[in-house]
Tab-separated table of C-alpha atoms and ligand atoms in Angstrom:
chain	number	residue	atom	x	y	z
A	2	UNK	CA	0.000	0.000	0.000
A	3	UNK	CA	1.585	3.273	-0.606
A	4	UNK	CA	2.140	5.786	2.036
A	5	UNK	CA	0.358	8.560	1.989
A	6	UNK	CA	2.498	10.609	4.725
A	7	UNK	CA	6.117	10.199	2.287
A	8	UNK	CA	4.598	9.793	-1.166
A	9	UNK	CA	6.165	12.507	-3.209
A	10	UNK	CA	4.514	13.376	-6.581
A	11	UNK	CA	7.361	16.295	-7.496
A	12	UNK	CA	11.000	17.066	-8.026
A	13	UNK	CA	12.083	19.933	-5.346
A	14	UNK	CA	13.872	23.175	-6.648
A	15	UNK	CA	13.250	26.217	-4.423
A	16	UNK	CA	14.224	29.556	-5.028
A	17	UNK	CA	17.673	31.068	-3.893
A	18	UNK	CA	17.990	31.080	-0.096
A	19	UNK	CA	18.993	33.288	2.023
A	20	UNK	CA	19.241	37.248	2.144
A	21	UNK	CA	22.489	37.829	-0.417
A	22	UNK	CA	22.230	39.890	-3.667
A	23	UNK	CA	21.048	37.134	-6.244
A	24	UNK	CA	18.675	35.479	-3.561
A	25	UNK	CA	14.568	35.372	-3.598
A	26	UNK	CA	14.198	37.309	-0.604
A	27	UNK	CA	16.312	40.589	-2.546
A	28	UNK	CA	14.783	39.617	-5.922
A	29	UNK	CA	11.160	38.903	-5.275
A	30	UNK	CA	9.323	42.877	-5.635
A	31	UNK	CA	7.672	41.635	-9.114
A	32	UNK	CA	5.874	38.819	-7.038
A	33	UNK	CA	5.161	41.124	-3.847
A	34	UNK	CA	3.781	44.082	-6.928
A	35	UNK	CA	0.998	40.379	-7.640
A	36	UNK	CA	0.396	39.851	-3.763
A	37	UNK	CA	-0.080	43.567	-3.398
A	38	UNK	CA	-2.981	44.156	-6.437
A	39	UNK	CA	-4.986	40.558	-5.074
A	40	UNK	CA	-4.897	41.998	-1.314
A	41	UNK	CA	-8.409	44.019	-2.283
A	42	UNK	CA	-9.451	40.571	-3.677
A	43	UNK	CA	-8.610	38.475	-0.819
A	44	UNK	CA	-10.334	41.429	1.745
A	45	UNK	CA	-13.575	41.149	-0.509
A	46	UNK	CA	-13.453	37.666	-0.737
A	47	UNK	CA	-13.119	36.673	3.087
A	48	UNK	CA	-15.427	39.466	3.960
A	49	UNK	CA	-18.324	37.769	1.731
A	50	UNK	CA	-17.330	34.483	1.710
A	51	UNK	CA	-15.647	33.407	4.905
A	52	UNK	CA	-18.397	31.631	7.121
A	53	UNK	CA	-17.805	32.627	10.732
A	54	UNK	CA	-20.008	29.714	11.822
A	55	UNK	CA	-18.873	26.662	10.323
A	56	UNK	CA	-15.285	27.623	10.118
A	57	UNK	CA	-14.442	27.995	13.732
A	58	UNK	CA	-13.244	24.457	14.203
A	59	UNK	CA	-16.128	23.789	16.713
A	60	UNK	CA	-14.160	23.560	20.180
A	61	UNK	CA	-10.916	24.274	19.346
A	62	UNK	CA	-11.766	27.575	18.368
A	63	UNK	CA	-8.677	27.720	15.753
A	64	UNK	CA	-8.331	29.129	12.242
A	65	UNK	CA	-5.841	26.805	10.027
A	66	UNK	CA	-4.325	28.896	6.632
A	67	UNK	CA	-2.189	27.496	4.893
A	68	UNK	CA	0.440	29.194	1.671
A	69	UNK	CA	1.951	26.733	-0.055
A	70	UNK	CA	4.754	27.814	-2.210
A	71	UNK	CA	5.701	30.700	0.066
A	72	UNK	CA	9.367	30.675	-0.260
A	73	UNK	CA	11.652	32.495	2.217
A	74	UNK	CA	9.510	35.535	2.703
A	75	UNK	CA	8.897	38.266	2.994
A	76	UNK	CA	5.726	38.389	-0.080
A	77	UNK	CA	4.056	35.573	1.801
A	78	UNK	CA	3.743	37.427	5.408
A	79	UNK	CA	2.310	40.580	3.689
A	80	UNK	CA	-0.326	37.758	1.901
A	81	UNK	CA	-1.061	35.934	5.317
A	82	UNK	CA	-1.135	39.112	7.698
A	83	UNK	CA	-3.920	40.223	4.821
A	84	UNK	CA	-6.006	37.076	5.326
A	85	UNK	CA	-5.578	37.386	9.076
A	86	UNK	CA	-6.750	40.843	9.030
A	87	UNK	CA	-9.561	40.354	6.960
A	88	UNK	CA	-11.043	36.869	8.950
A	89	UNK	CA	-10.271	39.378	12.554
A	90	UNK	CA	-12.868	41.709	11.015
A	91	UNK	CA	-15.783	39.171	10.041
A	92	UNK	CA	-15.239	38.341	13.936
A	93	UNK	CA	-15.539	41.488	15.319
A	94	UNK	CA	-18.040	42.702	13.324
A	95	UNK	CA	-19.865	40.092	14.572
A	96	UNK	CA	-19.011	40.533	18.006
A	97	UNK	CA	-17.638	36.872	18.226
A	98	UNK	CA	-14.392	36.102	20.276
A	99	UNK	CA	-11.394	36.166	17.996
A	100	UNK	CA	-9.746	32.870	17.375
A	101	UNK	CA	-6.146	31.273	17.665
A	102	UNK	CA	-4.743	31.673	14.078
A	103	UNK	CA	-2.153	28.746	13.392
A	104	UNK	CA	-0.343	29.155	9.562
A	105	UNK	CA	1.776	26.717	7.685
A	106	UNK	CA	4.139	28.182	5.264
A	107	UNK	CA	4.818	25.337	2.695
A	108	UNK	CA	7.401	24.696	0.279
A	109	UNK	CA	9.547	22.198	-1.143
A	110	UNK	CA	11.898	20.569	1.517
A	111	UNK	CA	15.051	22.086	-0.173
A	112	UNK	CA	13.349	25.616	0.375
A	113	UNK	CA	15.337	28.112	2.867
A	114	UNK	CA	13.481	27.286	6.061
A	115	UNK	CA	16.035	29.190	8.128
A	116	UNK	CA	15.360	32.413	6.494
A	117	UNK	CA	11.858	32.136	6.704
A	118	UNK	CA	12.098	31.895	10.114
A	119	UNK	CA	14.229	34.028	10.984
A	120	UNK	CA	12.255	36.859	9.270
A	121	UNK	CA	8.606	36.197	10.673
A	122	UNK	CA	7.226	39.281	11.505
A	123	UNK	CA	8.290	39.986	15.461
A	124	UNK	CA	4.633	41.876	16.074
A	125	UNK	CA	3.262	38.397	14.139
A	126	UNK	CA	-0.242	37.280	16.115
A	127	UNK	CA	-0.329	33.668	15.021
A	128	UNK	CA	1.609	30.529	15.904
A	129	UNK	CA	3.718	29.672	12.752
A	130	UNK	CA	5.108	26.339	11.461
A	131	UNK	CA	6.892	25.080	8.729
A	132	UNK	CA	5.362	21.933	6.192
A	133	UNK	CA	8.359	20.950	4.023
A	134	UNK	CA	7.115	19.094	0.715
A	135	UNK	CA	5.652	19.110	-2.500
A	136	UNK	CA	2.157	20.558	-2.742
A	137	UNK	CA	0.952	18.143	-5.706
A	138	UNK	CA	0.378	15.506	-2.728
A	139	UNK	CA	-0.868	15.194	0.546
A	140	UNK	CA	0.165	17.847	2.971
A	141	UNK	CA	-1.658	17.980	5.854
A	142	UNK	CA	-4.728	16.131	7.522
A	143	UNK	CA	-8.457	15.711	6.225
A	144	UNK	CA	-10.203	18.621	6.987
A	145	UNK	CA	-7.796	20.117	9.062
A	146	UNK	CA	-7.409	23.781	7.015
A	147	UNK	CA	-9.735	26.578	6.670
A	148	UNK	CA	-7.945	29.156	4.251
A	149	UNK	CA	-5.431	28.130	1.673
A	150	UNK	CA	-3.258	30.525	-0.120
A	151	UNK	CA	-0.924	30.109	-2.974
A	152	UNK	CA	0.648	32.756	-5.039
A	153	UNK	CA	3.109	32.644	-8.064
A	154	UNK	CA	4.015	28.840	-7.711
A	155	UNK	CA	1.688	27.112	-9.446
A	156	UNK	CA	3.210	27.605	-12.745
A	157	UNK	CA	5.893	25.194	-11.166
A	158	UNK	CA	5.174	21.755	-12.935
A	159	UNK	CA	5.997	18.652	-10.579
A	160	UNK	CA	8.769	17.594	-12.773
A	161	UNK	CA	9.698	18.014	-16.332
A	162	UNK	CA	7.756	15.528	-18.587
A	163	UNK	CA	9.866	12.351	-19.201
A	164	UNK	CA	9.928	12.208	-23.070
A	165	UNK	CA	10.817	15.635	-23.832
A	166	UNK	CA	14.865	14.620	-22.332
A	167	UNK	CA	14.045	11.230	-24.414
A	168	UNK	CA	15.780	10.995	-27.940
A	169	UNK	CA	13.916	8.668	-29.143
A	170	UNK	CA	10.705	10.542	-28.490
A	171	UNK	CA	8.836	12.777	-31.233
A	172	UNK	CA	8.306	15.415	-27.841
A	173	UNK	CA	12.463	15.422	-27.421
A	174	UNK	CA	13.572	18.994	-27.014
A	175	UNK	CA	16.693	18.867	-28.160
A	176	UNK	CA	18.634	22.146	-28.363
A	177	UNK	CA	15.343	24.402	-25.877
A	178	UNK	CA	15.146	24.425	-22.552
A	179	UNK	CA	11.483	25.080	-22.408
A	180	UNK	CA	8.724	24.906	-25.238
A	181	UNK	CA	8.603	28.002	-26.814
A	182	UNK	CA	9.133	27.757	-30.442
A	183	UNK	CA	9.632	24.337	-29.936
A	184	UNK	CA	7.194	21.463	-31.825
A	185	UNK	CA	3.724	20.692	-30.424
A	186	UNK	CA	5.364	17.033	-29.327
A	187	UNK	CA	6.991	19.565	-26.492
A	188	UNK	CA	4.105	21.884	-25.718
A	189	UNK	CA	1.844	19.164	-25.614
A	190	UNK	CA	4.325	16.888	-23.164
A	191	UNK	CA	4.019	20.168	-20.624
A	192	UNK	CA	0.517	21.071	-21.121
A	193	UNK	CA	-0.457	17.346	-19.729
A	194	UNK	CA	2.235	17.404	-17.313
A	195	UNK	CA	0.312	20.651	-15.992
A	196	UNK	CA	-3.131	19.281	-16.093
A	197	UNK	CA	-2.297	16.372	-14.076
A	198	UNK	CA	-0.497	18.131	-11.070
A	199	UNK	CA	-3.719	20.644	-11.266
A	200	UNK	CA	-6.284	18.121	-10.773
A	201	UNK	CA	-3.700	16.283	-8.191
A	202	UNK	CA	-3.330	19.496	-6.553
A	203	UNK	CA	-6.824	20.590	-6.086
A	204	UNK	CA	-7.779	17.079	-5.097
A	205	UNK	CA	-5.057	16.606	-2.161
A	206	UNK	CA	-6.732	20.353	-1.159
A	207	UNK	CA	-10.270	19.182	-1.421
A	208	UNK	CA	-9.122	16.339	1.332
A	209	UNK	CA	-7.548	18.697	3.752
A	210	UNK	CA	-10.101	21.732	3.686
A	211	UNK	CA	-12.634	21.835	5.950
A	212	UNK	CA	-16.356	21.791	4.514
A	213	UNK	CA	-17.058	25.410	2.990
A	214	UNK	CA	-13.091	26.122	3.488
A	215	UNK	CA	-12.220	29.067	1.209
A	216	UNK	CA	-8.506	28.445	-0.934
A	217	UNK	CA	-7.486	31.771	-2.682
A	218	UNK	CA	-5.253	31.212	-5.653
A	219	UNK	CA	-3.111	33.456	-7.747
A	220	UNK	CA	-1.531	31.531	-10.733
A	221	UNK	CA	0.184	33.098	-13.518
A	222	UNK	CA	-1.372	32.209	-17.152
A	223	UNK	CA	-0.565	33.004	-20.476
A	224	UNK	CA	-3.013	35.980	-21.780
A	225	UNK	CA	-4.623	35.679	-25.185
A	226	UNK	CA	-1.592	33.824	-26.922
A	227	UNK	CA	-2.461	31.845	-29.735
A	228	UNK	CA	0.960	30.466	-30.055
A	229	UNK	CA	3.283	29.639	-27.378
A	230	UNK	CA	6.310	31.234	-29.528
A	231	UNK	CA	4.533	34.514	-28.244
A	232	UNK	CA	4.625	34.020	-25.278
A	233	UNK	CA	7.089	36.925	-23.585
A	234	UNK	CA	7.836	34.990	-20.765
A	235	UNK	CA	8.894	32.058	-23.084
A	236	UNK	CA	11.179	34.654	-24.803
A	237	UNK	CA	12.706	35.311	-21.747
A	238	UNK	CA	13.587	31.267	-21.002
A	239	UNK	CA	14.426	30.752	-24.640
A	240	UNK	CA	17.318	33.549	-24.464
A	241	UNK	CA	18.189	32.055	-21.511
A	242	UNK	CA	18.612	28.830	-23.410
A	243	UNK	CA	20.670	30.425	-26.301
A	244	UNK	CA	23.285	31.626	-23.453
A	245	UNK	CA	23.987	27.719	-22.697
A	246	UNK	CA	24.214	26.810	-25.664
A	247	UNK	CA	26.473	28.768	-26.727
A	248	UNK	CA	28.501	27.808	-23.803
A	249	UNK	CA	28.231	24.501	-25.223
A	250	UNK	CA	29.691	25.654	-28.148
A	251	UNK	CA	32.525	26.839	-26.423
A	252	UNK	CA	32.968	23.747	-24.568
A	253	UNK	CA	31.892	25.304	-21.121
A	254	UNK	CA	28.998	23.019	-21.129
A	255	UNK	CA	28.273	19.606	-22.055
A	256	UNK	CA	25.958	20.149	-25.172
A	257	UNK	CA	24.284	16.461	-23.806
A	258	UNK	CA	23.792	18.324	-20.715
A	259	UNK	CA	22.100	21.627	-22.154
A	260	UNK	CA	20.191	18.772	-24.710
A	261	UNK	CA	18.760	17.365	-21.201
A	262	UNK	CA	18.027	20.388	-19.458
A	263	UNK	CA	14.265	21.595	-19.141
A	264	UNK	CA	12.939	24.251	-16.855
A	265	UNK	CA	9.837	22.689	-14.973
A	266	UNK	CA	7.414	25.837	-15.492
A	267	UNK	CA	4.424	25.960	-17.624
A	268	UNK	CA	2.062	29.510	-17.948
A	269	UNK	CA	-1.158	28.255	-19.021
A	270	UNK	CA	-3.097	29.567	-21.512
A	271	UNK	CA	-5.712	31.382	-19.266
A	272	UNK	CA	-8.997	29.628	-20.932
A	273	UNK	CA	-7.589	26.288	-20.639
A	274	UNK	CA	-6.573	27.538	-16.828
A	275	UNK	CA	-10.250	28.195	-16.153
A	276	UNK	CA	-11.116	24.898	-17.559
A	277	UNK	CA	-8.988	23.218	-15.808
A	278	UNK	CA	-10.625	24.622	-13.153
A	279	UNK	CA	-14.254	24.866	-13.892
A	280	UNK	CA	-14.050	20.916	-14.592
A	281	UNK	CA	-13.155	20.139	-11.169
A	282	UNK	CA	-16.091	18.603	-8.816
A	283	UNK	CA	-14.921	19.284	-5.412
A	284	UNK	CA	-15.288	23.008	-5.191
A	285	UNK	CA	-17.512	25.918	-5.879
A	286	UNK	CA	-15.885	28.782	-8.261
A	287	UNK	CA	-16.976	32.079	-5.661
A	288	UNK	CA	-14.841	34.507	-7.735
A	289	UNK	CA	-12.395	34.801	-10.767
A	290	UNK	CA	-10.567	37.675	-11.664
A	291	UNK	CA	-7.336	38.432	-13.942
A	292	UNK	CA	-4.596	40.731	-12.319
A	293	UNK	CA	-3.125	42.421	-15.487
A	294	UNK	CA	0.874	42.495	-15.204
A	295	UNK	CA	1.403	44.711	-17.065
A	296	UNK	CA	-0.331	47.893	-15.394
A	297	UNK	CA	1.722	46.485	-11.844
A	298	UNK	CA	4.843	45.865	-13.094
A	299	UNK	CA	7.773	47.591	-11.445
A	300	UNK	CA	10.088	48.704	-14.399
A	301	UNK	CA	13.620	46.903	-14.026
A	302	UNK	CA	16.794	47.306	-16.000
A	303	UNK	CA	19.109	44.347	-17.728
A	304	UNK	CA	21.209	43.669	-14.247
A	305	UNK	CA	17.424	43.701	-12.166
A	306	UNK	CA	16.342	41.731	-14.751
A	307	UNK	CA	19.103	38.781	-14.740
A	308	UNK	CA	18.976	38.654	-10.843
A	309	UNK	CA	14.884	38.340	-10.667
A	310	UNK	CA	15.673	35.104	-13.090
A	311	UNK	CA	18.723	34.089	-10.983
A	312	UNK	CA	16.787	33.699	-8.005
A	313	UNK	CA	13.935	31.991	-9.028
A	314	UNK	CA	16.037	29.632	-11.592
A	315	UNK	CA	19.423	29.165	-9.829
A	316	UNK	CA	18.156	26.549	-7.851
A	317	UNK	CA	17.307	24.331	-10.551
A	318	UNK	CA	19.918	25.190	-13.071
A	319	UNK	CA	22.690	24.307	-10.424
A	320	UNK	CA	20.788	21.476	-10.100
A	321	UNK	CA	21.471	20.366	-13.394
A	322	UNK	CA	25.048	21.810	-14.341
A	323	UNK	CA	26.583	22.486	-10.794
A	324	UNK	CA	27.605	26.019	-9.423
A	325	UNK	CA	30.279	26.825	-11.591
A	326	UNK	CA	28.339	28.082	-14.553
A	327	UNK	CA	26.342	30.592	-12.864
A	328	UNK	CA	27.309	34.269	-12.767
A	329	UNK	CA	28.744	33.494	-16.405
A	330	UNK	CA	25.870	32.799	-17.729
A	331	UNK	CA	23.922	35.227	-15.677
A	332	UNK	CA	26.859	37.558	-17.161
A	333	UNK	CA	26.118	36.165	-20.463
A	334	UNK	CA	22.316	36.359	-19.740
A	335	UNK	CA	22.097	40.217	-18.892
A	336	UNK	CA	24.668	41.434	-21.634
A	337	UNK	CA	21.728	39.525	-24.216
A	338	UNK	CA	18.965	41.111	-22.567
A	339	UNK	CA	20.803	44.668	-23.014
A	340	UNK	CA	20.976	43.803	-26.546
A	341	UNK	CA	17.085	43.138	-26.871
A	342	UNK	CA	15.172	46.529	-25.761
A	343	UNK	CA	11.699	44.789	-26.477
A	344	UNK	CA	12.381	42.558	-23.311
A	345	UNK	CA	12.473	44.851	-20.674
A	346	UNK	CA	9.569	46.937	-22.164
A	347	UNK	CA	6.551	45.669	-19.955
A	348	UNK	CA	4.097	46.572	-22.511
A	349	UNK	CA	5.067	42.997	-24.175
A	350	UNK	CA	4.194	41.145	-20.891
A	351	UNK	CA	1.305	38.882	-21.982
A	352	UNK	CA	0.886	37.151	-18.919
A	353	UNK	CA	-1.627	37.712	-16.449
A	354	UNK	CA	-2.359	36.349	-13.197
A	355	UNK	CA	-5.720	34.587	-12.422
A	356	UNK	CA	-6.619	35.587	-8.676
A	357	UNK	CA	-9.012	32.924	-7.929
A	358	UNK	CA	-11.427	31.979	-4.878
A	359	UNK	CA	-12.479	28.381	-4.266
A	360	UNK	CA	-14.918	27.156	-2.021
A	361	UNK	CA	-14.725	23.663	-0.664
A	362	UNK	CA	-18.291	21.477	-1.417
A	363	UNK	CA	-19.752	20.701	1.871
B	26	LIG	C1	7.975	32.394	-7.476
B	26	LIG	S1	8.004	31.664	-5.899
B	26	LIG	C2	6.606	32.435	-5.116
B	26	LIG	C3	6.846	32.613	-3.646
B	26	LIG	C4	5.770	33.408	-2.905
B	26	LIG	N1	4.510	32.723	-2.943
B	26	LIG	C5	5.655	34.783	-3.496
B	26	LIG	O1	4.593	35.113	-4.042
B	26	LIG	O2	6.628	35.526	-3.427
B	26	LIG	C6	7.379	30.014	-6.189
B	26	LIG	C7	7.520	29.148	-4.958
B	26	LIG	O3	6.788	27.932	-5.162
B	26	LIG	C8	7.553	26.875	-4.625
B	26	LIG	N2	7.105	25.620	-5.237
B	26	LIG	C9	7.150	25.267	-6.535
B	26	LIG	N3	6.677	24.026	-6.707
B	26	LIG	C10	6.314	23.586	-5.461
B	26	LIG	C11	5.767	22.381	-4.987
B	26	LIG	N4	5.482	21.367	-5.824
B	26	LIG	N5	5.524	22.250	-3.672
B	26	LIG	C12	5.809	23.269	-2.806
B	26	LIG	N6	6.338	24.452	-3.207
B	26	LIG	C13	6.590	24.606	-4.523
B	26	LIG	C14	8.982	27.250	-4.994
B	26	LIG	O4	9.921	26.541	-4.229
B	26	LIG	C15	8.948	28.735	-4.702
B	26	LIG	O5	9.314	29.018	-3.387
């Protein structure tokens, strides 16, 4: 029988630990500008949807929330103080004793625990604890979580699909580290990877919330893009690509190892997003809103741009290659992006982010 408590659906690549120039918690703004625009969202959406009555855990008197995904801080106290905030007013405006507030912050086990911790808010008012592990699996107990909050991980795939590294496959991706402008074979091999660890994830979520438990998502998508090769943030990864291989060309790189090399991140188209999620049977859709980018994005040049990609991709490039390629091909990296005005200009950013509210069936 498998074990539910250790079964591990995902490969684990965090972001860049610690507090130094190229790491998440110095290169994560873009992400807090997202948290920042839903923060209205998630005040509306408690405030109408967050049931008082059912979600006090009957004796216990405890509210569970949960943000899986929330890296080393600080974007995810700003998103959890908000929630807190907003649940403390349905309770006093209801004249109802304010609960114990008890919040996981999950991410993969090699996430930088350490630094989370030692940056939780000092005037915090809830007990804190740590769940290391993949969220496309089991996390916590049945019915044991009230509010659920992810933002800007979801467009993490579990792992990179098996037959795009395969050179026998027609989905191989020889030459790419991701699938823009690559053949359908490749888009198609991520696409499915994604829709499975959806439906896995918003099952293992359906298990642990309690009945009429809210979960408020924000998950970046791919807006109105007919073709993935249009795809700006694709243009981004597929520059990145053309850095390692020319390092392969020079020899600095194995070209087998650049051939094998996939990021694990897929941006949804946003209508096949909302299917995704309209087809599932265990919750209620309460609200559904896009968060345009572009009118919240913080204008960066080349260098700001290089390090906001180091510290989300380090992790899983190093991974792959080992340290020693890094800062040149972060070197390499901004010196191309200086070369290419059109990809800091923001007006190209076709992605949005999806900011939406779940309710748990009963
Ligand atoms: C771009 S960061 C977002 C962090 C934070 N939520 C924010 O908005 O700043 C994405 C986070 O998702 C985490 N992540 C990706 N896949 C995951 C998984 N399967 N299980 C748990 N965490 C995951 C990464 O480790 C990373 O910390």
């Amino acid at each position: 029988m498998e074990n539910e408590f250790v079964k591990t659906f995902s490969e684990s690549y965090a972001m860049k630990g610690g507090e130094g120039p190229h790491s998440y918690a110095q290169n994560s703004k873009v992400q807090r500008v997202g948290i920042e625009a839903a923060k209205s969202l998630i005040q509306k959406a408690i405030a109408t949807k967050f049931d008082t009555n059912t979600n006090s855990t009957y004796s216990r008197k405890q509210i569970c929330i949960a943000d899986l995904g929330c890296s080393t801080g600080p974007n995810t106290f700003i998103a959890i103080q908000c929630i807190i905030e907003a649940i403390e007013l349905q309770y006093k405006s209801k004249d109802l004793t304010i609960p114990d507030f008890q919040v996981f912050f999950n991410d993969h086990i090699s996430n930088d625990f350490n630094t989370l911790f030692k940056n939780f808010p000092s005037n915090r008012n809830y007990f804190a604890s740590g769940v290391p592990g993949s969220f496309y699996g089991r996390l916590f107990p049945k019915e044991s979580i009230n509010v659920f909050h992810s933002s800007a991980s979801l467009s993490w795939i579990s792992k990179v699909p098996k037959e795009i590294t395969d050179r026998s496959s027609a989905a191989w991706n020889k030459g790419r580290i991701h699938y823009t402008n690559a053949p359908k074979e490749v888009v198609d091999a991520y696409a499915n990877q994604y829709q499975k660890d959806m439906e896995i994830f918003l099952h293992a979520r359906a298990e642990e919330l309690v009945g009429n438990g809210l979960m408020a998502l924000q998950i970046p998508a791919a807006n109105d893009v007919t073709f993935h090769s249009e795809f700006y943030w694709g243009k981004k990864f597929e520059l990145l690509g053309t850095c390692l291989v020319d390092m392969a060309k020079e020899g600095k790189v194995e070209e087998e190892k650049v051939d094998t090399f996939n990021l694990p991140i897929f941006f949804s188209p946003l209508k096949d997003l909302i299917k995704i999620l309209e087809s599932n049977d265990d919750f209620i859709i309460e609200q559904m809103e896009t968060i345009d980018a572009k009118s919240h994005f913080i204008p960066v040049n080349a260098q700001m741009f290089a390090s906001l990609h180091r510290a989300a991709l380090e992790g899983v490039i190093e991974n792959h290659f080992g340290d020693e390629i890094l800062d040149e091909l972060f070197d390499r990296y901004t010196k191309k992006v200086m070369e290419i005005p059109a990809m800091l200009d923001m007006q190209n950013l076709n992605v949005v982010a999806l900011f939406v509210l779940l309710r748990r069936k009963v």
